[in-house]
mmCIF file of C-alpha atoms in Angstrom:
data_model
loop_
_atom_site.group_PDB
_atom_site.id
_atom_site.type_symbol
_atom_site.label_atom_id
_atom_site.label_comp_id
_atom_site.label_asym_id
_atom_site.label_seq_id
_atom_site.Cartn_x
_atom_site.Cartn_y
_atom_site.Cartn_z
ATOM 1 C CA UNK A 28 95.281 159.837 116.544
ATOM 2 C CA UNK A 29 95.036 157.917 113.422
ATOM 3 C CA UNK A 30 98.208 157.595 113.297
ATOM 4 C CA UNK A 31 97.844 155.646 117.480
ATOM 5 C CA UNK A 32 95.427 153.399 115.295
ATOM 6 C CA UNK A 33 97.019 153.107 111.862
ATOM 7 C CA UNK A 34 100.066 151.441 113.839
ATOM 8 C CA UNK A 35 97.993 148.962 116.018
ATOM 9 C CA UNK A 36 96.189 148.043 112.812
ATOM 10 C CA UNK A 37 99.189 147.092 111.420
ATOM 11 C CA UNK A 38 100.704 145.286 114.365
ATOM 12 C CA UNK A 39 97.073 143.758 114.553
ATOM 13 C CA UNK A 40 97.664 143.343 110.705
ATOM 14 C CA UNK A 41 101.080 140.996 111.706
ATOM 15 C CA UNK A 42 100.111 139.363 114.067
ATOM 16 C CA UNK A 43 97.070 138.083 112.070
ATOM 17 C CA UNK A 44 99.771 136.585 110.103
ATOM 18 C CA UNK A 45 102.212 135.421 112.041
ATOM 19 C CA UNK A 46 99.115 132.929 113.417
ATOM 20 C CA UNK A 47 98.085 132.319 110.285
ATOM 21 C CA UNK A 48 101.343 131.753 108.950
ATOM 22 C CA UNK A 49 102.133 129.451 112.355
ATOM 23 C CA UNK A 50 98.963 127.555 111.523
ATOM 24 C CA UNK A 51 99.344 126.769 107.982
ATOM 25 C CA UNK A 52 102.801 125.251 109.745
ATOM 26 C CA UNK A 53 101.050 122.665 111.846
ATOM 27 C CA UNK A 54 98.693 121.884 109.376
ATOM 28 C CA UNK A 55 102.128 121.005 107.201
ATOM 29 C CA UNK A 56 103.642 119.026 109.617
ATOM 30 C CA UNK A 57 99.936 117.156 110.357
ATOM 31 C CA UNK A 58 99.422 116.141 107.071
ATOM 32 C CA UNK A 59 103.606 115.000 106.479
ATOM 33 C CA UNK A 60 103.032 112.853 109.595
ATOM 34 C CA UNK A 61 99.808 111.300 108.263
ATOM 35 C CA UNK A 62 102.325 110.610 104.764
ATOM 36 C CA UNK A 63 105.509 109.476 107.236
ATOM 37 C CA UNK A 64 102.199 106.792 108.961
ATOM 38 C CA UNK A 65 100.707 105.272 105.485
ATOM 39 C CA UNK A 66 104.632 104.902 104.433
ATOM 40 C CA UNK A 67 105.182 103.402 108.272
ATOM 41 C CA UNK A 68 101.774 101.464 107.870
ATOM 42 C CA UNK A 69 103.237 100.453 104.515
ATOM 43 C CA UNK A 70 106.811 99.426 105.476
ATOM 44 C CA UNK A 71 104.868 97.342 108.287
ATOM 45 C CA UNK A 72 102.847 95.351 106.316
ATOM 46 C CA UNK A 73 105.222 94.012 103.353
ATOM 47 C CA UNK A 74 107.836 92.960 106.117
ATOM 48 C CA UNK A 75 105.167 91.087 107.437
ATOM 49 C CA UNK A 76 103.849 89.995 103.976
ATOM 50 C CA UNK A 77 107.485 88.451 103.708
ATOM 51 C CA UNK A 78 107.527 87.133 106.255
ATOM 52 C CA UNK A 79 104.488 85.033 106.246
ATOM 53 C CA UNK A 80 105.647 83.796 102.754
ATOM 54 C CA UNK A 81 108.658 83.235 103.806
ATOM 55 C CA UNK A 82 106.911 80.930 106.446
ATOM 56 C CA UNK A 83 104.266 78.669 104.019
ATOM 57 C CA UNK A 84 107.844 78.748 101.547
ATOM 58 C CA UNK A 85 108.754 75.696 102.978
ATOM 59 C CA UNK A 86 112.343 76.878 103.531
ATOM 60 C CA UNK A 87 112.530 76.936 106.896
ATOM 61 C CA UNK A 88 112.344 74.514 109.130
ATOM 62 C CA UNK A 89 108.513 73.659 110.581
ATOM 63 C CA UNK A 90 109.329 75.114 114.070
ATOM 64 C CA UNK A 91 110.780 78.609 112.542
ATOM 65 C CA UNK A 92 107.809 78.310 109.845
ATOM 66 C CA UNK A 93 105.681 78.135 113.091
ATOM 67 C CA UNK A 94 106.717 81.130 115.232
ATOM 68 C CA UNK A 95 107.274 83.246 112.286
ATOM 69 C CA UNK A 96 104.344 83.432 110.048
ATOM 70 C CA UNK A 97 102.385 83.437 113.233
ATOM 71 C CA UNK A 98 104.092 86.747 114.548
ATOM 72 C CA UNK A 99 103.724 87.852 111.565
ATOM 73 C CA UNK A 100 100.039 87.095 111.434
ATOM 74 C CA UNK A 101 99.553 88.603 114.565
ATOM 75 C CA UNK A 102 101.099 92.421 113.584
ATOM 76 C CA UNK A 103 98.903 91.729 109.639
ATOM 77 C CA UNK A 104 95.687 90.693 112.185
ATOM 78 C CA UNK A 105 96.856 93.638 115.486
ATOM 79 C CA UNK A 106 94.537 95.973 116.089
ATOM 80 C CA UNK A 107 95.435 100.377 116.484
ATOM 81 C CA UNK A 108 95.661 99.708 120.172
ATOM 82 C CA UNK A 109 98.015 96.177 119.696
ATOM 83 C CA UNK A 110 100.014 97.390 117.207
ATOM 84 C CA UNK A 111 103.230 98.060 118.237
ATOM 85 C CA UNK A 112 103.479 95.460 121.056
ATOM 86 C CA UNK A 113 103.120 92.833 117.934
ATOM 87 C CA UNK A 114 104.795 94.194 115.214
ATOM 88 C CA UNK A 115 108.256 94.691 118.069
ATOM 89 C CA UNK A 116 106.750 90.461 118.421
ATOM 90 C CA UNK A 117 107.805 89.947 114.703
ATOM 91 C CA UNK A 118 111.225 92.297 115.334
ATOM 92 C CA UNK A 119 112.025 89.573 118.002
ATOM 93 C CA UNK A 120 110.502 86.617 116.254
ATOM 94 C CA UNK A 121 112.617 87.444 112.768
ATOM 95 C CA UNK A 122 115.837 88.045 115.288
ATOM 96 C CA UNK A 123 114.887 84.529 116.962
ATOM 97 C CA UNK A 124 115.036 82.534 113.617
ATOM 98 C CA UNK A 125 117.183 84.663 111.215
ATOM 99 C CA UNK A 126 120.181 85.934 114.280
ATOM 100 C CA UNK A 127 122.839 83.595 112.901
ATOM 101 C CA UNK A 128 124.059 84.077 108.916
ATOM 102 C CA UNK A 129 123.583 79.469 108.537
ATOM 103 C CA UNK A 130 120.205 80.149 108.879
ATOM 104 C CA UNK A 131 119.724 83.267 105.893
ATOM 105 C CA UNK A 132 123.001 81.064 103.922
ATOM 106 C CA UNK A 133 120.047 77.993 104.586
ATOM 107 C CA UNK A 134 117.074 79.574 103.157
ATOM 108 C CA UNK A 135 118.847 81.456 100.621
ATOM 109 C CA UNK A 136 119.852 78.180 98.840
ATOM 110 C CA UNK A 137 116.665 77.013 98.907
ATOM 111 C CA UNK A 138 115.224 76.878 95.570
ATOM 112 C CA UNK A 139 113.695 80.211 95.315
ATOM 113 C CA UNK A 140 115.845 81.774 98.572
ATOM 114 C CA UNK A 141 117.523 83.787 97.630
ATOM 115 C CA UNK A 142 115.211 86.062 96.445
ATOM 116 C CA UNK A 143 112.761 85.794 99.938
ATOM 117 C CA UNK A 144 115.502 86.495 101.597
ATOM 118 C CA UNK A 145 116.471 89.705 99.889
ATOM 119 C CA UNK A 146 113.250 90.673 100.300
ATOM 120 C CA UNK A 147 113.247 90.151 103.542
ATOM 121 C CA UNK A 148 116.568 91.933 103.997
ATOM 122 C CA UNK A 149 115.379 94.993 103.047
ATOM 123 C CA UNK A 150 111.983 95.252 104.129
ATOM 124 C CA UNK A 151 113.448 94.621 107.858
ATOM 125 C CA UNK A 152 115.804 97.669 106.648
ATOM 126 C CA UNK A 153 113.271 100.174 105.969
ATOM 127 C CA UNK A 154 110.474 99.305 108.730
ATOM 128 C CA UNK A 155 113.659 101.655 111.599
ATOM 129 C CA UNK A 156 113.958 104.192 108.229
ATOM 130 C CA UNK A 157 109.702 104.607 107.598
ATOM 131 C CA UNK A 158 109.370 104.620 111.971
ATOM 132 C CA UNK A 159 112.416 107.257 112.579
ATOM 133 C CA UNK A 160 110.992 109.365 109.962
ATOM 134 C CA UNK A 161 107.047 108.729 111.230
ATOM 135 C CA UNK A 162 108.469 109.959 114.829
ATOM 136 C CA UNK A 163 110.966 112.702 113.549
ATOM 137 C CA UNK A 164 107.339 114.520 112.489
ATOM 138 C CA UNK A 165 105.582 113.958 114.868
ATOM 139 C CA UNK A 166 108.523 115.284 117.383
ATOM 140 C CA UNK A 167 108.371 118.429 115.459
ATOM 141 C CA UNK A 168 104.483 119.008 115.176
ATOM 142 C CA UNK A 169 104.344 118.406 119.339
ATOM 143 C CA UNK A 170 107.627 121.054 119.740
ATOM 144 C CA UNK A 171 105.169 123.263 117.675
ATOM 145 C CA UNK A 172 101.842 122.928 119.332
ATOM 146 C CA UNK A 173 103.110 123.002 123.288
ATOM 147 C CA UNK A 174 104.076 126.573 122.239
ATOM 148 C CA UNK A 175 101.429 129.523 124.005
ATOM 149 C CA UNK A 176 100.506 131.278 121.207
ATOM 150 C CA UNK A 177 99.797 128.000 119.187
ATOM 151 C CA UNK A 178 97.179 126.289 122.979
ATOM 152 C CA UNK A 179 96.081 130.182 123.499
ATOM 153 C CA UNK A 180 94.932 130.584 119.551
ATOM 154 C CA UNK A 181 93.986 127.269 119.781
ATOM 155 C CA UNK A 182 95.643 127.317 116.121
ATOM 156 C CA UNK A 183 95.320 123.007 116.270
ATOM 157 C CA UNK A 184 91.973 122.416 116.322
ATOM 158 C CA UNK A 185 90.921 119.946 116.600
ATOM 159 C CA UNK A 186 93.284 117.768 115.621
ATOM 160 C CA UNK A 187 94.343 114.943 117.903
ATOM 161 C CA UNK A 188 98.228 115.695 119.703
ATOM 162 C CA UNK A 189 100.152 112.748 117.724
ATOM 163 C CA UNK A 190 102.119 109.819 118.832
ATOM 164 C CA UNK A 191 105.099 108.666 118.223
ATOM 165 C CA UNK A 192 105.019 104.801 116.562
ATOM 166 C CA UNK A 193 106.966 103.021 119.368
ATOM 167 C CA UNK A 194 108.265 99.279 118.541
ATOM 168 C CA UNK A 195 111.536 96.989 118.285
ATOM 169 C CA UNK A 196 112.527 97.683 114.996
ATOM 170 C CA UNK A 197 116.548 96.202 115.337
ATOM 171 C CA UNK A 198 116.512 93.776 112.493
ATOM 172 C CA UNK A 199 117.856 90.531 113.091
ATOM 173 C CA UNK A 200 121.947 90.718 112.575
ATOM 174 C CA UNK A 201 122.854 88.189 110.061
ATOM 175 C CA UNK A 202 119.531 89.591 107.366
ATOM 176 C CA UNK A 203 121.245 93.511 107.623
ATOM 177 C CA UNK A 204 124.699 92.166 106.983
ATOM 178 C CA UNK A 205 122.960 90.608 104.024
ATOM 179 C CA UNK A 206 121.241 94.120 103.276
ATOM 180 C CA UNK A 207 124.658 96.629 103.028
ATOM 181 C CA UNK A 208 126.481 93.472 101.826
#
């Protein structure tokens, strides 16, 4: 009788330890998502700021400047619900303006244009990496939260279900080539 109680206590302790470990793992995944989202937000803000700066610098033609400025401004001012759409529109504007290497070369030849083009190329290159890192973290947390033990024992607490950040982040070919070259 006593040995049965001991075995039951050991089993309950092991189950509790496992559930505690799983809850800690889930908490670390949520912290990783928060950090990845902050990094993604920083990269998106940097890309929009560099694009806005370039649009107001006078090195682009007036029509391209207006399109780029409005897309960058909309991306910076977008509410959370509209953020993915606004960022996608900025990506599309960047591809429309810097789709051909002649436009990038024209920007590089202008005074201060080389630094602006290099900074924009770096910002455009970092956004997909930050988004991929964020979405990988979300995917891992979602997979763990779908397990029955997590749902049954409510190990996620009151944390909201993590959402991926879906946007068009395809860089302009001319800038992407320039960033790696």
